[in-house]
Structure formats: C-alpha cells, structure tokens
C-alpha cells in the first residue's frame, strides 16, 4: 500500500532544465512549499562538470535514460540511441552546452498558433534576458568594441544562466568560416539577436571552463531554503486525480517510487510536469491522459482523451566527413598518450583546450536553396571525425560537417509500450519521411561540398570520406543521409500547446492541461513547432514565463 506524505503546494516532476528554474522561482516565496522530484541521481558524477565529459555521460546509465528509437524507415531501418538526461540538471548536464535561442519568427509563429501574444518574440526576449548572465556585458563593456550598447538590448546580465565565449579555436574551423563567407554566408558576432543567419563560433553555457548546468545555476544557490524539498532517485509512477464537488477534475498529486517505497504525495495547488519531451508524455499516458485507443490497449483507464505523444519533432544532423591535410584536428591530437596528456594538462592548468570544448565549436545558419524565405539549415562544424557517437576517433586527420534541417516537416510520436512505469516508451521520430525533408537533406549535402570546395579550404586538400563524391542524385543523397545521420538531441512537441479549440493541442496557451485543473506541463514538449536552433535555452525561456503565470494564478 502506498505511503501517504505531507502535502506540498507545488510538485515539480523532473529536475532538469525547466524543473530547476521552476524550483528556484516558485520557492522564492517562503509561503510556497515546493517538492522537486528527479528520477536520476544528484549531479555529483565528475564528468558532468568537465565540458568534454558529455562523451562519458551520454550512453551512461548513471546520467542517461538510455533510450533507443524504433527502427526508422528514413534511416534505412536503423534504430539510434536517444539520449535524455537522468540526473539533476537533466539534459543541461549532458548536452553540447550551445547557447541558442532560435529565430524571432519561431516565437511570433507560436503567438499565432496559440492566439496569445505573450509568446511573441518581444515577450520571449524579455524572458530570455531575465535569467541571462552574458559575457558581453561583463564589467559594462563588450570586449570587442568597448561598448555594450549593441548587446544590452538583446542580452541580460547578472542572472543565473551564464553564457561565455569558447576557450579554444582551430585553424581549420577558421578556414571553414572564411569559405562560408566566400559562399555568401556573412560572419556574425551574435547568433541570438532574432535572426541567426551567418557563420561564427557558438557561445556556450560554461563558467570559467566548467559546464554550467541548470542544477548549478538555479538549484544549488537556493537548496537551503526550508520550503524547498528535493528528492532524487524518485521516479513517478502515475498522477492522481479527484473530482471536486462542482464536477471539476483536479490533479491531486503523484504516486512516486522513492527510497524503495511507493509514496502518494499531494499537491495543494499544482502538479507541474517538466520531465521532457519523452518522459512527460509517458507519465501523462500512464496516468490516463492520452489517445484513448492507446490507453485502452494497455488497460489504462481513460481520464482525458488527448493527442499526448504525437507531434514529435527533432533535428536530424547529417554528418559529412572530409579528410584534411596539413592541419591539426582532434583525431591527430588525441590519438597518442602524449597528445592526451598535453590536452589534460592544458585543461588542468588553464581550463582551456579540447577538454573545454563543446561537441561543436563553429556554427553556421543559412538557406538550403535561395527560394527559402529564411535560414533553414544549421551547421555544427567539428575538428574531428568518428564512425558513430561513442566510438573511437578515426586515425586520420578529418573534420565533420554536420548539417541539419531546422524546420523539418516529418512528425513522429512517443507512446507507452506497456502500463509499467519502469518500461521505456516507444520513440518513433519518423525522420526523412516527407518529400521536402528529403529534398533539404540532398540540398544540404551539396551545399557542404560547395563550401569545402571554396578557395579558403584548398590548402587542406579536403577529400570527401562520407557520404562519397560518387553519389550525386537527390535520391542517392537522401538515402545516404539516412545512413550517416543522427539525432542532434532536440526532441520537442509531444504535449503541444495551442488554442482551446485546437483538437491537436493538449495544453492551453498558459500550458495547462485541457480538461484537468491543477496540472501544467512546462518543458520542450509544449512547443507547437520546433525552434530554429538548439532547444535547451528556449526551454528555460518557457519555464521563466510559466513561473510568472503560476505565481500570479494565471
């Protein structure tokens, strides 16, 4: 029999990117008693904090849910690993640390979809700035110009979410940037002004060469608050509901596995689901909120028939590899004991060098063809190459030019495979299943070849290793894209927000589950359409806005 616990005002499910910010904001009022539940452990694993440690956190059950997708037709029958953070800080503790908002048009589009202008770019921008601590505004001056005036309107300073320049550079990446300029892609100083078109080095969420996760940023400074309780290794089994005297259905709390016991915890005001685009729909479906046919098939009582788990969107990166000559890459630096020792010493004494690097250093945003109305491609350019993530580096110098379609039209789903909360859900992104997505894939590979063929790259004698220059047609390139592409870890959209009359939307514009009182979803799953860039910081913006609505009773 589950044990009964004292009620809290707010129960937050998921101690990841959104959950840590919410715990901070909701517990700022000492009269609010807040419980944060995290299925993973504390973020005490050392590799979480060293930037290159993502190599040891992804694919590690200590920090990763270890999900895999169903076999994907668009990936020529391949399944792939689908990393999700399972520790305090969530995906911000294992991700690539790239600070990216997307494009202003993303948020203006959300405002149209929801009918709520609070989601438009100008309002989203204020929520982004509210928690930023941007290096360009340190000491009141931009390090490039001596003035912060160009950046103060776009960025915040003094907040919890630290943004810094990367602490290394590579000659071959600088040359790629020059080659992009020769192709007509202008250099940019800031990808986050609302139009991210251009080429440049990514800004990262680090502090002095250490990873800066949401656990460090938002949770640690307030963990001593007496009104904030954090349970780790606490996995939610199901939500609980009651019917009020007036007939209203209310989410009353959760059943959670904690310390080897099944416990019922009550919520006096709200339960807030911040478990991410895979786990949030899973928990809702296990609790009876989801597609009726799916729930009945698994013997689950239908509480609300809703399209939970549908509308899955993700960025698929196509990983083209080029051999190069006459320059250093991580392949050559890290393929000897001496090289590894040198890399370790540089990080130990300077907090710089390859151990401080994010998975991708140089980025570019551009159009796959001139007819596109805005930048629809994102490049992640890396001074390294390998067969697949988690495998050894190649034994020859090379660069990887990863390129992804920012606005995929393919849609997938997340669905429970059983009624057991311990069983992984079935994840089907359905990559490359539309004609337009296949066309963008082929065009993007051709564009990679064009950039690598520019004069700025010729001193390195680039040689296409993957997919192989012999492949030229749209059909060949789209098929080969399926062989060399991976998720870039940006799943969103599975608990979509929208207008009240939108049958495809699970949530209203303020992220409340339609048909239930006292239940809100606050994470990347709420996005009606994926942002045009990396999705971690947009998730924090979502949580910032939601915290304001929750505290004001909206």
Coordinates of C-alpha atoms in Angstrom, one line a residue:
X1 CA 0.0 0.0 0.0
X2 CA 1.5 3.4 -0.9
X3 CA 2.5 5.6 2.0
X4 CA 0.9 9.0 2.5
X5 CA 3.1 12.0 2.7
X6 CA 2.5 15.6 3.8
X7 CA 1.1 17.8 1.0
X8 CA 3.1 20.4 -0.8
X9 CA 1.8 23.4 -2.6
X10 CA 3.6 22.6 -5.8
X11 CA 5.1 19.3 -7.0
X12 CA 7.5 19.6 -9.9
X13 CA 8.2 16.4 -11.8
X14 CA 11.7 16.4 -13.4
X15 CA 14.8 18.1 -12.0
X16 CA 16.1 19.1 -15.5
X17 CA 16.4 22.3 -17.3
X18 CA 12.8 23.6 -16.7
X19 CA 12.4 21.9 -13.3
X20 CA 15.4 23.5 -11.7
X21 CA 14.4 27.0 -12.8
X22 CA 10.8 26.4 -11.6
X23 CA 12.0 25.2 -8.3
X24 CA 14.0 28.4 -7.9
X25 CA 11.2 30.7 -8.9
X26 CA 8.4 29.0 -7.0
X27 CA 10.3 28.6 -3.8
X28 CA 11.3 32.3 -3.7
X29 CA 8.1 33.0 -1.8
X30 CA 8.7 31.3 1.6
X31 CA 5.0 30.6 1.9
X32 CA 5.1 28.2 -1.1
X33 CA 6.2 24.7 -0.2
X34 CA 7.8 23.1 -3.2
X35 CA 8.8 19.5 -3.9
X36 CA 11.1 18.7 -6.8
X37 CA 11.2 15.1 -8.0
X38 CA 14.2 13.8 -10.1
X39 CA 14.3 10.2 -11.2
X40 CA 18.1 10.3 -11.6
X41 CA 20.8 10.8 -9.0
X42 CA 22.5 14.0 -7.8
X43 CA 24.9 15.7 -10.2
X44 CA 28.0 14.5 -8.4
X45 CA 29.4 12.5 -11.2
X46 CA 32.7 14.3 -12.1
X47 CA 32.3 14.0 -15.9
X48 CA 29.1 16.1 -15.8
X49 CA 31.2 19.2 -14.9
X50 CA 34.0 18.9 -17.4
X51 CA 32.8 20.1 -20.9
X52 CA 34.2 17.1 -22.9
X53 CA 32.6 14.8 -20.3
X54 CA 29.4 14.6 -22.4
X55 CA 31.4 11.7 -24.1
X56 CA 31.1 9.8 -20.8
X57 CA 27.6 10.9 -19.7
X58 CA 25.7 10.1 -22.9
X59 CA 25.2 6.4 -23.1
X60 CA 26.0 6.0 -19.4
X61 CA 23.0 4.8 -17.2
X62 CA 24.4 6.9 -14.4
X63 CA 23.3 10.0 -16.3
X64 CA 21.2 8.9 -19.3
X65 CA 17.8 7.2 -19.6
X66 CA 19.4 5.0 -22.3
X67 CA 16.5 5.2 -24.7
X68 CA 16.6 4.0 -28.3
X69 CA 14.2 4.7 -31.1
X70 CA 12.2 2.2 -33.0
X71 CA 13.7 1.2 -36.4
X72 CA 13.4 4.2 -38.7
X73 CA 12.4 3.9 -42.3
X74 CA 14.0 7.2 -43.2
X75 CA 17.3 6.0 -41.6
X76 CA 17.2 2.8 -43.7
X77 CA 15.9 0.7 -40.9
X78 CA 18.4 1.9 -38.3
X79 CA 17.5 2.4 -34.6
X80 CA 19.5 5.0 -32.8
X81 CA 20.4 6.0 -29.3
X82 CA 18.1 8.8 -28.0
X83 CA 20.0 10.4 -25.0
X84 CA 18.0 12.1 -22.3
X85 CA 19.5 13.5 -19.1
X86 CA 18.8 11.4 -15.9
X87 CA 20.4 13.5 -13.2
X88 CA 19.9 16.9 -11.6
X89 CA 20.2 19.4 -14.4
X90 CA 18.7 16.9 -16.8
X91 CA 19.9 17.4 -20.4
X92 CA 21.8 20.5 -19.4
X93 CA 24.1 18.2 -17.5
X94 CA 25.0 16.1 -20.6
X95 CA 24.3 18.2 -23.7
X96 CA 26.5 20.2 -26.0
X97 CA 26.3 23.5 -24.0
X98 CA 25.5 25.6 -27.0
X99 CA 23.5 28.8 -26.2
X100 CA 20.9 29.3 -28.9
X101 CA 17.5 30.9 -28.9
X102 CA 16.4 30.3 -32.5
X103 CA 14.7 32.9 -34.7
X104 CA 12.3 35.7 -33.8
X105 CA 9.9 34.2 -36.4
X106 CA 9.7 31.0 -34.3
X107 CA 8.1 32.8 -31.4
X108 CA 5.9 35.1 -33.5
X109 CA 4.6 31.9 -35.1
X110 CA 3.9 30.4 -31.6
X111 CA 1.9 33.5 -30.9
X112 CA -0.2 32.9 -34.0
X113 CA -0.7 29.2 -33.3
X114 CA -1.8 29.9 -29.7
X115 CA -3.6 33.2 -30.2
X116 CA -1.6 34.6 -27.3
X117 CA 0.8 37.4 -27.9
X118 CA 2.7 36.6 -24.7
X119 CA 4.6 34.1 -26.8
X120 CA 5.8 36.6 -29.5
X121 CA 9.5 37.4 -29.9
X122 CA 9.5 40.6 -27.9
X123 CA 7.9 39.0 -24.9
X124 CA 10.0 35.8 -25.3
X125 CA 13.1 38.1 -25.4
X126 CA 12.3 39.6 -22.0
X127 CA 12.0 36.1 -20.5
X128 CA 15.3 35.1 -22.1
X129 CA 17.0 38.2 -20.7
X130 CA 15.5 37.7 -17.2
X131 CA 17.9 34.9 -16.3
X132 CA 20.9 35.6 -18.5
X133 CA 24.4 36.4 -17.4
X134 CA 26.1 37.2 -20.7
X135 CA 29.8 37.7 -21.0
X136 CA 29.5 40.6 -23.5
X137 CA 28.0 42.7 -20.7
X138 CA 30.7 41.8 -18.1
X139 CA 32.1 44.9 -16.4
X140 CA 29.8 47.1 -18.5
X141 CA 31.7 46.6 -21.8
X142 CA 31.7 44.4 -24.8
X143 CA 35.2 43.0 -25.2
X144 CA 35.2 43.5 -29.0
X145 CA 34.1 47.2 -29.1
X146 CA 34.4 48.6 -25.6
X147 CA 30.7 49.3 -25.6
X148 CA 27.8 47.2 -24.5
X149 CA 25.2 49.3 -26.3
X150 CA 24.8 46.9 -29.2
X151 CA 24.2 43.9 -26.9
X152 CA 22.3 45.3 -23.9
X153 CA 19.0 45.4 -25.8
X154 CA 19.4 41.7 -26.7
X155 CA 21.0 40.2 -23.6
X156 CA 20.8 40.2 -19.9
X157 CA 23.5 40.4 -17.2
X158 CA 23.5 39.2 -13.5
X159 CA 21.1 36.4 -14.0
X160 CA 21.7 32.7 -13.2
X161 CA 22.3 31.4 -16.7
X162 CA 25.9 32.0 -17.6
X163 CA 26.9 32.4 -21.3
X164 CA 30.6 32.6 -22.3
X165 CA 32.9 32.5 -25.3
X166 CA 34.5 29.2 -26.1
X167 CA 38.1 28.9 -24.8
X168 CA 39.8 27.5 -27.9
X169 CA 39.9 27.9 -31.7
X170 CA 41.1 25.8 -34.6
X171 CA 42.8 26.9 -37.8
X172 CA 40.7 24.5 -39.9
X173 CA 37.5 25.9 -38.4
X174 CA 38.6 29.5 -39.1
X175 CA 39.2 28.5 -42.7
X176 CA 35.8 26.9 -42.9
X177 CA 34.3 30.2 -41.7
X178 CA 36.2 32.0 -44.5
X179 CA 35.0 29.5 -47.0
X180 CA 31.4 30.1 -45.9
X181 CA 31.9 33.8 -46.4
X182 CA 33.2 33.1 -49.9
X183 CA 29.9 31.2 -50.4
X184 CA 28.0 34.3 -49.4
X185 CA 27.3 33.5 -45.7
X186 CA 28.2 36.5 -43.7
X187 CA 30.1 36.3 -40.4
X188 CA 28.1 37.1 -37.3
X189 CA 29.0 38.1 -33.8
X190 CA 25.8 37.0 -32.2
X191 CA 23.5 34.1 -33.3
X192 CA 20.9 35.2 -30.7
X193 CA 19.6 38.6 -32.0
X194 CA 16.4 37.1 -33.6
X195 CA 18.0 36.3 -37.0
X196 CA 20.7 33.7 -36.6
X197 CA 21.8 33.7 -40.3
X198 CA 25.6 33.8 -40.5
X199 CA 28.7 31.9 -39.5
X200 CA 30.7 32.1 -36.3
X201 CA 31.8 30.3 -33.1
X202 CA 28.9 29.3 -30.8
X203 CA 28.6 30.8 -27.4
X204 CA 28.3 28.2 -24.6
X205 CA 26.8 27.7 -21.2
X206 CA 30.1 27.5 -19.2
X207 CA 31.7 29.3 -16.4
X208 CA 35.5 29.6 -16.4
X209 CA 35.9 26.4 -18.5
X210 CA 33.4 24.3 -16.5
X211 CA 30.0 23.2 -17.7
X212 CA 27.2 25.4 -16.4
X213 CA 24.1 23.3 -15.9
X214 CA 20.7 24.4 -14.6
X215 CA 21.3 22.5 -11.4
X216 CA 24.4 24.7 -10.7
X217 CA 22.6 27.8 -12.0
X218 CA 19.2 27.6 -10.4
X219 CA 19.1 24.9 -7.8
X220 CA 22.3 25.0 -5.8
X221 CA 22.0 28.7 -4.8
X222 CA 18.6 28.0 -3.2
X223 CA 18.8 24.4 -2.0
X224 CA 19.0 25.5 1.7
X225 CA 15.5 27.2 1.5
X226 CA 13.4 25.4 4.1
X227 CA 10.4 25.5 1.9
X228 CA 12.2 23.6 -1.0
X229 CA 12.4 19.8 -0.9
X230 CA 14.4 17.9 -3.5
X231 CA 14.0 14.1 -3.9
X232 CA 16.5 12.3 -6.2
X233 CA 16.1 8.7 -7.4
X234 CA 12.4 9.4 -7.3
X235 CA 10.5 8.1 -10.3
X236 CA 6.9 9.0 -10.8
X237 CA 4.5 6.0 -11.3
X238 CA 1.3 7.9 -12.0
X239 CA -0.6 11.2 -11.4
X240 CA -3.6 11.1 -9.1
X241 CA -6.9 12.8 -9.6
X242 CA -10.1 13.7 -7.7
X243 CA -13.4 15.1 -8.8
X244 CA -14.4 18.2 -6.9
X245 CA -17.9 18.9 -5.6
X246 CA -18.7 21.0 -8.7
X247 CA -17.7 18.2 -11.0
X248 CA -14.3 19.6 -11.9
X249 CA -11.5 17.1 -12.4
X250 CA -8.4 18.0 -10.5
X251 CA -4.9 16.6 -10.5
X252 CA -4.4 16.0 -6.7
X253 CA -0.8 14.7 -6.6
X254 CA 1.5 11.9 -7.7
X255 CA 2.5 8.3 -6.8
X256 CA 6.3 8.1 -6.7
X257 CA 8.9 5.4 -6.1
X258 CA 11.3 6.8 -3.6
X259 CA 13.7 5.1 -1.2
X260 CA 12.3 1.8 -2.2
X261 CA 8.7 2.7 -1.4
X262 CA 5.7 3.7 -3.4
X263 CA 4.5 7.1 -1.9
X264 CA 1.5 9.2 -2.5
X265 CA 2.3 12.9 -2.4
X266 CA -0.4 15.5 -2.5
X267 CA -0.3 18.9 -4.3
X268 CA -2.4 21.7 -2.8
X269 CA -2.1 24.0 -5.8
X270 CA -0.5 22.4 -8.9
X271 CA 1.4 19.5 -10.3
X272 CA 3.9 20.7 -12.9
X273 CA 5.3 18.1 -15.3
X274 CA 8.8 19.0 -16.5
X275 CA 10.1 15.6 -17.4
X276 CA 10.9 16.4 -21.1
X277 CA 9.6 15.6 -24.5
X278 CA 9.9 11.8 -23.9
X279 CA 9.1 11.3 -20.2
X280 CA 6.3 13.9 -19.9
X281 CA 4.0 12.2 -22.5
X282 CA 4.9 8.9 -21.0
X283 CA 3.8 9.9 -17.5
X284 CA 0.6 11.5 -18.9
X285 CA -0.3 8.4 -20.8
X286 CA 0.4 6.1 -17.8
X287 CA -1.9 8.4 -15.8
X288 CA -4.8 8.1 -18.3
X289 CA -4.3 11.3 -20.3
X290 CA -3.6 10.4 -23.9
X291 CA -5.1 8.7 -27.0
X292 CA -8.0 6.6 -25.8
X293 CA -7.2 3.7 -28.1
X294 CA -3.6 3.5 -26.9
X295 CA -4.6 3.7 -23.2
X296 CA -7.4 1.0 -23.6
X297 CA -5.0 -1.3 -25.4
X298 CA -2.7 -1.2 -22.3
X299 CA -5.6 -1.5 -19.8
X300 CA -5.3 2.1 -18.6
X301 CA -8.5 4.0 -17.6
X302 CA -9.1 7.0 -19.8
X303 CA -9.1 10.2 -17.8
X304 CA -8.8 12.6 -20.8
X305 CA -8.7 11.5 -24.4
X306 CA -6.0 13.8 -25.9
X307 CA -3.2 13.5 -28.5
X308 CA -0.4 13.2 -26.0
X309 CA 2.8 11.9 -27.5
X310 CA 2.0 13.0 -31.1
X311 CA 3.7 15.9 -32.9
X312 CA 7.2 14.7 -32.1
X313 CA 9.8 16.9 -33.9
X314 CA 13.6 16.7 -33.8
X315 CA 16.6 18.0 -35.6
X316 CA 18.4 15.3 -37.6
X317 CA 22.1 16.1 -38.3
X318 CA 23.7 14.7 -41.4
X319 CA 27.3 14.0 -40.6
X320 CA 29.5 14.6 -43.7
X321 CA 33.2 13.8 -43.1
X322 CA 36.2 15.2 -45.0
X323 CA 39.8 14.1 -44.7
X324 CA 42.2 17.0 -44.5
X325 CA 46.0 17.5 -44.6
X326 CA 48.4 20.0 -43.1
X327 CA 46.5 21.0 -40.0
X328 CA 45.8 19.7 -36.6
X329 CA 42.5 18.1 -35.7
X330 CA 41.4 16.3 -32.5
X331 CA 41.9 13.0 -34.4
X332 CA 45.6 13.5 -34.5
X333 CA 46.0 15.3 -31.1
X334 CA 44.1 12.6 -29.1
X335 CA 45.5 9.5 -30.8
X336 CA 48.6 9.2 -28.6
X337 CA 49.3 9.1 -24.9
X338 CA 51.5 12.2 -25.2
X339 CA 48.7 14.1 -27.0
X340 CA 46.1 13.1 -24.4
X341 CA 48.5 14.1 -21.6
X342 CA 49.0 17.5 -23.2
X343 CA 45.3 18.0 -23.6
X344 CA 44.7 17.1 -19.9
X345 CA 47.5 19.4 -18.7
X346 CA 46.1 22.3 -20.7
X347 CA 42.7 21.9 -19.1
X348 CA 44.1 21.3 -15.6
X349 CA 46.2 24.5 -15.6
X350 CA 44.2 26.8 -18.0
X351 CA 40.7 25.3 -18.2
X352 CA 41.1 25.6 -22.0
X353 CA 41.9 23.4 -24.9
X354 CA 40.0 20.3 -26.2
X355 CA 38.7 19.3 -22.8
X356 CA 36.9 22.6 -22.5
X357 CA 35.2 22.2 -25.9
X358 CA 31.6 21.6 -26.7
X359 CA 30.8 18.8 -29.2
X360 CA 30.6 21.6 -31.9
X361 CA 32.5 24.8 -31.9
X362 CA 31.8 26.6 -35.2
X363 CA 28.2 27.1 -36.4
X364 CA 26.5 28.5 -39.5
X365 CA 22.9 29.2 -40.4
X366 CA 21.9 29.6 -44.0
X367 CA 19.3 28.6 -46.6
X368 CA 19.4 25.2 -48.3
X369 CA 18.4 27.0 -51.5
X370 CA 17.7 30.7 -52.5
X371 CA 14.0 30.1 -52.6
X372 CA 13.8 29.5 -48.9
X373 CA 12.4 32.6 -47.0
X374 CA 14.8 32.3 -44.1
X375 CA 17.8 30.3 -42.8
X376 CA 16.6 26.7 -42.7
X377 CA 19.9 24.9 -42.1
X378 CA 22.2 24.8 -39.1
X379 CA 25.8 23.6 -39.4
X380 CA 27.8 22.1 -36.5
X381 CA 31.4 22.0 -37.6
X382 CA 33.8 19.8 -35.7
X383 CA 37.6 19.3 -35.9
X384 CA 37.3 15.6 -35.5
X385 CA 35.6 12.5 -37.1
X386 CA 34.4 9.1 -36.0
X387 CA 32.1 6.4 -37.3
X388 CA 29.4 7.0 -34.7
X389 CA 29.0 8.8 -31.5
X390 CA 30.7 6.9 -28.7
X391 CA 33.2 5.2 -30.9
X392 CA 36.9 5.9 -31.3
X393 CA 38.2 8.8 -33.4
X394 CA 39.4 8.0 -36.9
X395 CA 43.2 7.5 -37.2
X396 CA 43.5 10.2 -40.0
X397 CA 43.0 14.0 -39.7
X398 CA 39.5 15.0 -40.6
X399 CA 36.6 17.4 -40.0
X400 CA 32.9 16.6 -39.6
X401 CA 30.5 19.0 -41.2
X402 CA 27.1 18.2 -39.6
X403 CA 24.1 20.0 -41.1
X404 CA 20.5 19.8 -40.0
X405 CA 17.1 20.9 -41.3
X406 CA 15.9 23.4 -38.8
X407 CA 12.3 23.2 -39.8
X408 CA 11.5 19.5 -40.5
X409 CA 8.1 18.6 -41.8
X410 CA 8.3 15.0 -40.6
X411 CA 6.4 14.2 -37.4
X412 CA 6.8 11.3 -35.1
X413 CA 5.4 10.1 -31.8
X414 CA 6.2 8.8 -28.2
X415 CA 3.9 6.1 -27.0
X416 CA 4.0 3.8 -24.0
X417 CA 4.8 0.2 -24.7
X418 CA 3.2 -1.1 -21.5
X419 CA 1.4 0.0 -18.4
X420 CA 4.6 -0.4 -16.3
X421 CA 6.2 2.9 -15.5
X422 CA 9.6 1.3 -15.5
X423 CA 9.4 0.3 -19.1
X424 CA 10.9 2.6 -21.7
X425 CA 8.4 4.3 -24.1
X426 CA 8.5 3.6 -27.8
X427 CA 10.0 6.5 -29.7
X428 CA 9.4 7.0 -33.4
X429 CA 10.8 10.3 -34.8
X430 CA 9.9 9.3 -38.4
X431 CA 12.9 11.2 -39.8
X432 CA 13.1 11.9 -43.6
X433 CA 9.5 10.7 -44.3
X434 CA 8.4 13.7 -46.2
X435 CA 9.4 14.8 -49.7
X436 CA 10.5 18.2 -48.5
X437 CA 12.8 16.8 -45.8
X438 CA 14.5 14.5 -48.3
X439 CA 15.0 17.4 -50.7
X440 CA 16.5 19.6 -47.9
X441 CA 18.8 16.7 -47.0
X442 CA 20.1 16.3 -50.6
X443 CA 20.5 20.1 -51.0
X444 CA 22.4 20.4 -47.7
X445 CA 24.9 17.8 -48.7
X446 CA 25.5 19.6 -52.0
X447 CA 26.0 22.8 -50.1
X448 CA 28.6 21.2 -47.8
X449 CA 30.5 20.2 -50.9
X450 CA 30.3 23.7 -52.3
X451 CA 31.7 25.2 -49.1
X452 CA 34.5 22.7 -48.9
X453 CA 35.3 23.5 -52.5
X454 CA 35.9 27.2 -51.8
X455 CA 39.5 28.6 -52.1
X456 CA 39.8 29.1 -48.3
X457 CA 39.8 25.3 -47.8
X458 CA 42.1 24.2 -50.6
X459 CA 45.3 24.3 -48.6
X460 CA 44.0 21.4 -46.6
X461 CA 43.3 19.3 -49.7
X462 CA 39.8 18.2 -48.5
X463 CA 38.7 14.7 -49.6
X464 CA 35.1 13.6 -49.1
X465 CA 35.1 10.5 -47.0
X466 CA 31.3 10.4 -46.2
X467 CA 28.9 10.1 -48.0
X468 CA 31.3 9.9 -51.0
X469 CA 31.6 12.2 -54.0
X470 CA 30.4 9.4 -56.4
X471 CA 26.8 10.0 -55.1
X472 CA 25.1 12.9 -56.9
X473 CA 21.3 12.4 -57.4
X474 CA 18.7 13.6 -55.0
X475 CA 17.5 10.0 -54.4
X476 CA 21.1 8.8 -53.7
X477 CA 21.9 11.7 -51.3
X478 CA 18.6 11.4 -49.4
X479 CA 19.2 7.7 -48.9
X480 CA 22.8 8.1 -47.9
X481 CA 21.7 10.9 -45.5
X482 CA 19.8 8.1 -43.7
X483 CA 23.0 6.2 -43.3
X484 CA 25.1 8.9 -41.8
X485 CA 22.5 11.0 -39.8
X486 CA 21.8 11.0 -36.1
X487 CA 19.6 12.9 -33.8
X488 CA 21.1 16.2 -32.5
X489 CA 19.2 15.6 -29.3
X490 CA 16.4 18.2 -29.7
X491 CA 13.0 16.3 -29.3
X492 CA 10.1 18.7 -28.8
X493 CA 6.4 19.0 -29.3
X494 CA 4.8 15.9 -27.8
X495 CA 2.5 17.8 -25.4
X496 CA 1.6 20.6 -27.8
X497 CA 0.1 23.9 -26.6
X498 CA -2.5 25.7 -28.7
X499 CA -5.8 27.4 -28.7
X500 CA -8.7 25.9 -26.7
X501 CA -10.5 24.9 -29.9
X502 CA -7.4 23.2 -31.4
X503 CA -8.0 19.4 -31.3
X504 CA -4.3 18.7 -31.8
X505 CA -3.3 20.7 -28.7
X506 CA -3.1 19.1 -25.3
X507 CA -2.4 22.4 -23.5
X508 CA -3.9 25.9 -23.5
X509 CA -1.5 28.8 -24.1
X510 CA -0.6 29.0 -20.4
X511 CA 0.5 25.4 -20.5
X512 CA -2.5 24.0 -18.5
X513 CA -3.7 20.5 -19.5
X514 CA -7.1 20.9 -21.1
X515 CA -9.8 19.1 -19.2
X516 CA -7.9 19.0 -15.9
X517 CA -7.4 21.6 -13.1
X518 CA -4.1 21.8 -11.3
X519 CA -1.9 20.2 -13.9
X520 CA 0.6 22.0 -16.1
X521 CA 3.3 20.9 -18.5
X522 CA 6.5 23.0 -18.7
X523 CA 9.3 21.7 -20.9
X524 CA 10.2 21.3 -24.5
X525 CA 7.3 19.1 -25.2
X526 CA 4.9 22.1 -25.2
X527 CA 6.4 23.6 -28.4
X528 CA 3.9 23.5 -31.3
X529 CA 6.8 23.8 -33.7
X530 CA 10.5 23.3 -33.1
X531 CA 12.7 26.3 -32.7
X532 CA 15.3 27.1 -35.4
X533 CA 18.3 26.1 -33.4
X534 CA 19.3 24.2 -30.2
X535 CA 16.4 23.8 -27.8
X536 CA 17.8 23.9 -24.2
X537 CA 17.7 27.7 -23.7
X538 CA 14.3 28.0 -25.2
X539 CA 13.1 25.5 -22.6
X540 CA 14.4 27.9 -19.9
X541 CA 12.5 30.7 -21.5
X542 CA 9.4 28.6 -21.4
X543 CA 9.9 27.9 -17.7
X544 CA 10.6 31.5 -16.9
X545 CA 7.2 32.5 -18.5
X546 CA 5.4 29.6 -16.8
X547 CA 6.8 30.5 -13.4
X548 CA 5.3 34.0 -13.7
X549 CA 1.9 32.6 -14.7
X550 CA 1.9 30.0 -11.8
X551 CA 2.8 32.6 -9.2
X552 CA 0.2 35.0 -10.4
X553 CA -2.5 32.3 -10.6
X554 CA -2.9 32.5 -14.4

